[in-house]
Coordinates of C-alpha atoms in Angstrom, one line a residue:
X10 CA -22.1 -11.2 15.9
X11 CA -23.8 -9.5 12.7
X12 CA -22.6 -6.6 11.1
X13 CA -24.6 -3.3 12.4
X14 CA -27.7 -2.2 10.5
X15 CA -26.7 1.4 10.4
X16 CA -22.7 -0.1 8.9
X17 CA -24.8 -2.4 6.4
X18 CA -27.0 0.5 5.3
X19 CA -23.6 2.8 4.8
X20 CA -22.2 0.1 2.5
X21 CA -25.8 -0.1 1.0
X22 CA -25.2 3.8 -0.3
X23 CA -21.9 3.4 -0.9
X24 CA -21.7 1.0 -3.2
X25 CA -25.1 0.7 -4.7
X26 CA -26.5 4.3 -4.3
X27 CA -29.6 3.1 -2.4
X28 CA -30.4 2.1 1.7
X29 CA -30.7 -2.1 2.7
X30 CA -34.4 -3.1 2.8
X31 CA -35.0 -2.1 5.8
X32 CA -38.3 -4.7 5.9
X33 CA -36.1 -7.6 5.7
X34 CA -32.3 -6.0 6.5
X35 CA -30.0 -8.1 4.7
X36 CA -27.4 -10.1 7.7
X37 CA -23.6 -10.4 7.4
X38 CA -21.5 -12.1 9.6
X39 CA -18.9 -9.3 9.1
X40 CA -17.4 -6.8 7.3
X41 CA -15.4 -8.6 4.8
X42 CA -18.5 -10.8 3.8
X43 CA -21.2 -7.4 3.7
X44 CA -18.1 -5.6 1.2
X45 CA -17.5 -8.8 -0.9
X46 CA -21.1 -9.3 -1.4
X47 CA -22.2 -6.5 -2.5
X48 CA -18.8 -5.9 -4.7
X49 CA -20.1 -9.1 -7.1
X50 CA -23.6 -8.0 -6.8
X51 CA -25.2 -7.5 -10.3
X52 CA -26.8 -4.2 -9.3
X53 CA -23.4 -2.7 -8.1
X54 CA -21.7 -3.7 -11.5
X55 CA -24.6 -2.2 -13.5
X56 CA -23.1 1.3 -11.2
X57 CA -21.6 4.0 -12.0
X58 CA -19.3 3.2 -9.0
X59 CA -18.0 -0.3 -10.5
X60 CA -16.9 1.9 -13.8
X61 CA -12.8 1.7 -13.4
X62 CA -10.2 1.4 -16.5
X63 CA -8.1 -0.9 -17.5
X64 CA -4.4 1.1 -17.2
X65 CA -1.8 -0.1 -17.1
X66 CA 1.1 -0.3 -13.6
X67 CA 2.3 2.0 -12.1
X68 CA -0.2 4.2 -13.7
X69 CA -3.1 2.9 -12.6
X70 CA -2.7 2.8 -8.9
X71 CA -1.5 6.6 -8.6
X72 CA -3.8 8.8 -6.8
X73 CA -5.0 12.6 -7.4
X74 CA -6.8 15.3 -5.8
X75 CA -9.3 17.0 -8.5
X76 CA -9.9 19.6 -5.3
X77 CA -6.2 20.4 -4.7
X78 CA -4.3 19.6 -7.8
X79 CA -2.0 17.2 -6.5
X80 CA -1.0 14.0 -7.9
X81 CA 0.6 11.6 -5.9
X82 CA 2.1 8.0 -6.2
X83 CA 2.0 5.4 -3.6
X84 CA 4.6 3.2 -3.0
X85 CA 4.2 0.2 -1.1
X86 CA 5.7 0.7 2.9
X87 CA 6.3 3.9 2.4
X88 CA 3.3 5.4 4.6
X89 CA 1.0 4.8 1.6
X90 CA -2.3 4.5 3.7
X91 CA -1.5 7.1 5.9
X92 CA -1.0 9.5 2.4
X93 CA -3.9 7.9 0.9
X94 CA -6.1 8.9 3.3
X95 CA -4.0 12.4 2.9
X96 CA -5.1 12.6 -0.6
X97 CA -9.1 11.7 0.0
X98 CA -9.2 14.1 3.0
X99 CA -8.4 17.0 1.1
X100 CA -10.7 15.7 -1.9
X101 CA -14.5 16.5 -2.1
X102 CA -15.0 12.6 -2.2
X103 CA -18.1 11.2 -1.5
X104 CA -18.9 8.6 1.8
X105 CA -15.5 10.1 3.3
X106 CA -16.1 8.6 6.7
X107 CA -16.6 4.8 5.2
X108 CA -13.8 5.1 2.5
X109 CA -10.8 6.0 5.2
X110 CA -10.8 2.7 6.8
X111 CA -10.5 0.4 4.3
X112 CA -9.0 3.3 1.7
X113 CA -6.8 0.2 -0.3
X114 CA -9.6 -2.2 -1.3
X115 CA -12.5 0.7 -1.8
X116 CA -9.9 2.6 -4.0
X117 CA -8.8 0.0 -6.1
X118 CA -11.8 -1.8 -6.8
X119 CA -14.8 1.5 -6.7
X120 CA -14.7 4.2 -8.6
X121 CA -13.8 7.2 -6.1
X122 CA -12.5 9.6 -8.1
X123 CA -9.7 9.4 -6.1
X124 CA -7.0 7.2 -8.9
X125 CA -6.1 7.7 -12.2
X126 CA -7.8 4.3 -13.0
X127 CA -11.0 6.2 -12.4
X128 CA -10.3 8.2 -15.5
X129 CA -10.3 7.7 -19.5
X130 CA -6.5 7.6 -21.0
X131 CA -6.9 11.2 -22.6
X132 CA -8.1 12.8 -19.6
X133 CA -5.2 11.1 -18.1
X134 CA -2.6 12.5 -20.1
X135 CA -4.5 15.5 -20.0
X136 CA -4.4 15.6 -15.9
X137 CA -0.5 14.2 -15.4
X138 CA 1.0 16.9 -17.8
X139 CA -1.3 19.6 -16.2
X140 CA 1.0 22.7 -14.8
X141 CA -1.5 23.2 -12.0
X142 CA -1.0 19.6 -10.6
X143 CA 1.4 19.3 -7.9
X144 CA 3.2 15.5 -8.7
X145 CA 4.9 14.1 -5.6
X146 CA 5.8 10.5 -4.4
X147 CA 7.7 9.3 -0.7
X148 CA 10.8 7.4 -1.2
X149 CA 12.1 5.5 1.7
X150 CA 15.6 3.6 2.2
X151 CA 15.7 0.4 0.7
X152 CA 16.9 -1.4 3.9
X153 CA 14.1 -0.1 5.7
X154 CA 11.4 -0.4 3.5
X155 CA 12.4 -4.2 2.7
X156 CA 12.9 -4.9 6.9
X157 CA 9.4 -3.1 7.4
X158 CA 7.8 -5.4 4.9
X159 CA 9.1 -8.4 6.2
X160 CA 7.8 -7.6 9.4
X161 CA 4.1 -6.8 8.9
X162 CA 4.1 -9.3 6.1
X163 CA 5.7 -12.4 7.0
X164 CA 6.1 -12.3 10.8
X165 CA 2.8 -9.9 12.6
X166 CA 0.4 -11.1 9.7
X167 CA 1.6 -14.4 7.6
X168 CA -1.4 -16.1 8.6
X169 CA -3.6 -13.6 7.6
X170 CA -5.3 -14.5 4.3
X171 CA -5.3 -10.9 2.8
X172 CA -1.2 -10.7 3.6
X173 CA -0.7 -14.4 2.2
X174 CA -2.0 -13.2 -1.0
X175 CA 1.1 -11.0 -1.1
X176 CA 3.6 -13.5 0.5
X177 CA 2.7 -16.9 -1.2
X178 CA 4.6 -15.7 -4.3
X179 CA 7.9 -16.0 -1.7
X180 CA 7.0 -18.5 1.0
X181 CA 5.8 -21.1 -1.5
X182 CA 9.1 -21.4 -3.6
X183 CA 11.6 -20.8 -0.5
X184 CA 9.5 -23.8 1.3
X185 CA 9.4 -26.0 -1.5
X186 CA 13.5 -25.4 -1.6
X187 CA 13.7 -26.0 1.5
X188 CA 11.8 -30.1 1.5
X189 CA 8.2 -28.3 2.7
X190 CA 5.7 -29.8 -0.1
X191 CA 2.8 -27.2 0.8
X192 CA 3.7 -23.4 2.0
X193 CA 3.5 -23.4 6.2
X194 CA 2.8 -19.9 6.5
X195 CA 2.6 -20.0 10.5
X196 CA 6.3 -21.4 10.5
X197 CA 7.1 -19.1 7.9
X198 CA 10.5 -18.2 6.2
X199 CA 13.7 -16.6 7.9
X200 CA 14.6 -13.0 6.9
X201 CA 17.8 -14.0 4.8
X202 CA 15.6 -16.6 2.6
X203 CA 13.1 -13.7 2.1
X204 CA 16.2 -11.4 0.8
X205 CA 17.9 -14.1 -0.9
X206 CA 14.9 -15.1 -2.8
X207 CA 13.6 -11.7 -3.9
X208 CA 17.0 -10.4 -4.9
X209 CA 17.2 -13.6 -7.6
X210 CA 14.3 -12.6 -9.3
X211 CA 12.9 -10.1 -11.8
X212 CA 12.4 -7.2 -10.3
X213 CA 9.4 -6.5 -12.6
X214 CA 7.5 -9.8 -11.4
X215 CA 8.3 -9.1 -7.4
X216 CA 5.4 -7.7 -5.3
X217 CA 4.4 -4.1 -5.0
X218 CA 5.8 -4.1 -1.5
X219 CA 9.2 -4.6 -2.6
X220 CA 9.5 -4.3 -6.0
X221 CA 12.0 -1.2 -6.2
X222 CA 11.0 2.0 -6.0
X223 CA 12.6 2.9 -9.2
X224 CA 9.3 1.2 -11.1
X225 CA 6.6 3.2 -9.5
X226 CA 7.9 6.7 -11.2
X227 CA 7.8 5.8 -14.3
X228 CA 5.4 7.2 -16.9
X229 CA 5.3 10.6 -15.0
X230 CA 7.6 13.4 -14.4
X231 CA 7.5 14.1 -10.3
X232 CA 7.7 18.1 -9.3
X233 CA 9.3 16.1 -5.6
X234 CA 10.2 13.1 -4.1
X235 CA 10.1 13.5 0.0
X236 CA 11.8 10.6 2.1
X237 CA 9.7 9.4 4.8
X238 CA 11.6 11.5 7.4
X239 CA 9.6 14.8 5.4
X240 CA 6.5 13.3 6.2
X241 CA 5.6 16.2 8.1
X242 CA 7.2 18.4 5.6
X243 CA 5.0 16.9 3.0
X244 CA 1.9 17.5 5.2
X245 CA 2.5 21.1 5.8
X246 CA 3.0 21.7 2.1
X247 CA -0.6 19.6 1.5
X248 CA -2.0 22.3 4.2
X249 CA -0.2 25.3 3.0
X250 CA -2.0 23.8 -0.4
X251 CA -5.6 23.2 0.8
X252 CA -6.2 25.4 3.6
X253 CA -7.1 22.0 5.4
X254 CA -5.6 20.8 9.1
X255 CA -4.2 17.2 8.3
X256 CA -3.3 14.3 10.9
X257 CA 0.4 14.0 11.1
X258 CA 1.0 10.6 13.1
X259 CA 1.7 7.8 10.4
X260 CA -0.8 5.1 10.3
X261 CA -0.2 1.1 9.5
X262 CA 3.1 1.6 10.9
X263 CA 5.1 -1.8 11.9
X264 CA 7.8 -0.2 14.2
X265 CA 10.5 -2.6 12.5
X266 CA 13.7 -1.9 13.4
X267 CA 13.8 -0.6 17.0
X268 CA 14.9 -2.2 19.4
X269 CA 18.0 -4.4 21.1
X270 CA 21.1 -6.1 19.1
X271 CA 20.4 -9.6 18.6
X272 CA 23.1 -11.0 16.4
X273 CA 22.2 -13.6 14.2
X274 CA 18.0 -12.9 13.6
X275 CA 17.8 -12.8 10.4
X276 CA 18.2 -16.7 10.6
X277 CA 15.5 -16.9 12.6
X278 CA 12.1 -18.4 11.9
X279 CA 9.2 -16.0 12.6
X280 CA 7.9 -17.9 15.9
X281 CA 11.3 -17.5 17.5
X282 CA 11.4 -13.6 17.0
X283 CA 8.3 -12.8 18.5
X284 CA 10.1 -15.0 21.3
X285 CA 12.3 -12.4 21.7
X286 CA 12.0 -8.3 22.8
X287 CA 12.1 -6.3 19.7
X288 CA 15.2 -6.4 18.0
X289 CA 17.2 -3.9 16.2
X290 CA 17.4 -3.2 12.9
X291 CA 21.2 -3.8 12.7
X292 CA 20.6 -7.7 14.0
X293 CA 19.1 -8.7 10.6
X294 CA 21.8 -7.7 8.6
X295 CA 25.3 -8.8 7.7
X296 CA 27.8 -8.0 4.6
X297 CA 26.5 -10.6 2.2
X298 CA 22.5 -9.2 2.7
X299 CA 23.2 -6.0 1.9
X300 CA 25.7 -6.7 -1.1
X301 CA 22.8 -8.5 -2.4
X302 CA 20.1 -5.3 -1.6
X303 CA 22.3 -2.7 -2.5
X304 CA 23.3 -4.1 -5.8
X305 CA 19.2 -5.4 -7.0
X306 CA 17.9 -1.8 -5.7
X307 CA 21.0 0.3 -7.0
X308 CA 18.8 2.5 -8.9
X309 CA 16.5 2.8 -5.1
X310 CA 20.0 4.1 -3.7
X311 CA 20.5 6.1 -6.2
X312 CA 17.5 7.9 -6.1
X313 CA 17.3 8.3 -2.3
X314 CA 20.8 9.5 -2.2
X315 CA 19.5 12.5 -5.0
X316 CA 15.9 12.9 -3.0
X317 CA 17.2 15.0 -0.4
X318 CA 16.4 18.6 -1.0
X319 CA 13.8 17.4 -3.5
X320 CA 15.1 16.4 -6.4
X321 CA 13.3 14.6 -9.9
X322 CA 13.7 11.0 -10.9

């Protein structure tokens, strides 16, 4: 099945400011491959919409609202698509309606408008030191966080290319430790050797999904750090901000955590807990995990521990 003409003729606009011939409409197989095309296409890097800069993480990545003055900086599974879609909702972005659904890739690799990457260093420091700019970030425990990445990433989706991209850096070495020559990302890894293994390395190097939290904020001084239980909290302030009714269910969520005590899963391979009814978030921990979390993302505690009532990194 072929990608609609009216979708194809949206991405057409979107990324290279002009409709598909509609005398021989171009045919993709599906979204991925119309999006990738036109991405290396010679006409859309010749765009103004391929014109992003080369800053720096955590800068980078961080998002802003021109329209409301707010600055905000996503942090890996801590509701960062829902908020990202926050952030271009109550912006006067162009091509709204195609840029919510796949808000990550568009973001990062388009120029929206929508991240400081979009911008030139001075305007930058210009926009991030502004007094009119509301700077906020979500914070999220650590033992959460890390259980709700392990579950979209390496159990739900570990054989989905686009998550392997972010788990090969972990399955690959823990495998290889383990006597498996080549990563087997449908047996996958076990939660403990996914704790173990991150918790050994440098922090710096480790994913965006669960490098600490700590390493996001720096390079900007945050006005308020919400946890995610102040999700709502955050959205009525947004409102309050913009004049603008905003969805308040969290998207890309992985309801980790809830369910039944099974001791003993996080030993378990990937196939044998989706054997099982959902499991509680107490079953995949013991005393020697959390020594190991609590002492690699101190400074995550630390800072959670100050967040409530709003406090600055």
């Amino acid at each position: 099945m072929t990608v609609p003409t009216e979708i194809v003729d949206r991405a057409y606009r979107y990324f290279l400011g002009r409709g598909a011939r509609k005398d021989q409409p171009p045919k993709f197989q599906n979204y991925g491959e119309l999006v990738e095309t036109l991405l290396g296409s010679a006409e859309f890097k010749a765009s103004p919409r391929s014109k992003k800069f080369a800053h720096g993480w955590p800068i980078a990545q961080v998002f802003l609202s021109k329209d409301a003055r707010v600055i905000y900086c996503p942090i890996g599974k801590n509701a960062c698509t829902f908020l990202k879609r926050q952030i271009a909702r109550i912006s006067s972005v162009e091509f709204q309606d195609f840029l919510l659904p796949d808000i990550h890739r568009l973001t990062d690799r388009t120029n929206t408008g929508l991240q400081l990457s979009d911008y030139p260093r001075e305007e930058i420091e210009s926009l991030i030191r502004d007094p009119q700019y509301f700077r906020f970030a979500v914070l999220r425990h650590p033992e959460d966080r890390l259980l709700s990445a392990y579950t979209d990433k390496f159990i739900k989706n570990r054989e989905n290319p686009a998550h392997i991209q972010h788990t090969r850096s972990v399955v690959k070495p823990v495998q290889l430790s383990e006597g498996l020559p080549e990563p087997d990302y449908r047996r996958g890894i076990t939660f403990r050797a996914f704790i173990e293994f991150i918790t050994s390395q440098d922090p710096g190097t480790l994913d965006p999904h669960w490098k600490p939290q700590k390493l996001y904020l720096t390079g900007i001084s945050w006005d308020y750090l919400y946890m995610m239980d102040e999700i709502n909290a955050l959205v009525s302030d947004l409102e309050r901000r913009t004049g603008k009714k905003l969805p308040r269910r969290s998207e890309n969520t992985t309801a980790s955590g809830h369910g039944d005590a099974h001791p003993g899963a996080m030993d378990l391979l990937p196939t044998e807990i989706e054997a099982l009814p959902a499991i509680g978030k107490a079953s995949f921990w013991d005393d020697h995990l959390q020594g190991l979390v609590r002492e690699f993302f101190a400074e995550d505690y630390s800072l959670c521990a100050r967040t409530s009532g709003g406090s600055t990194p």
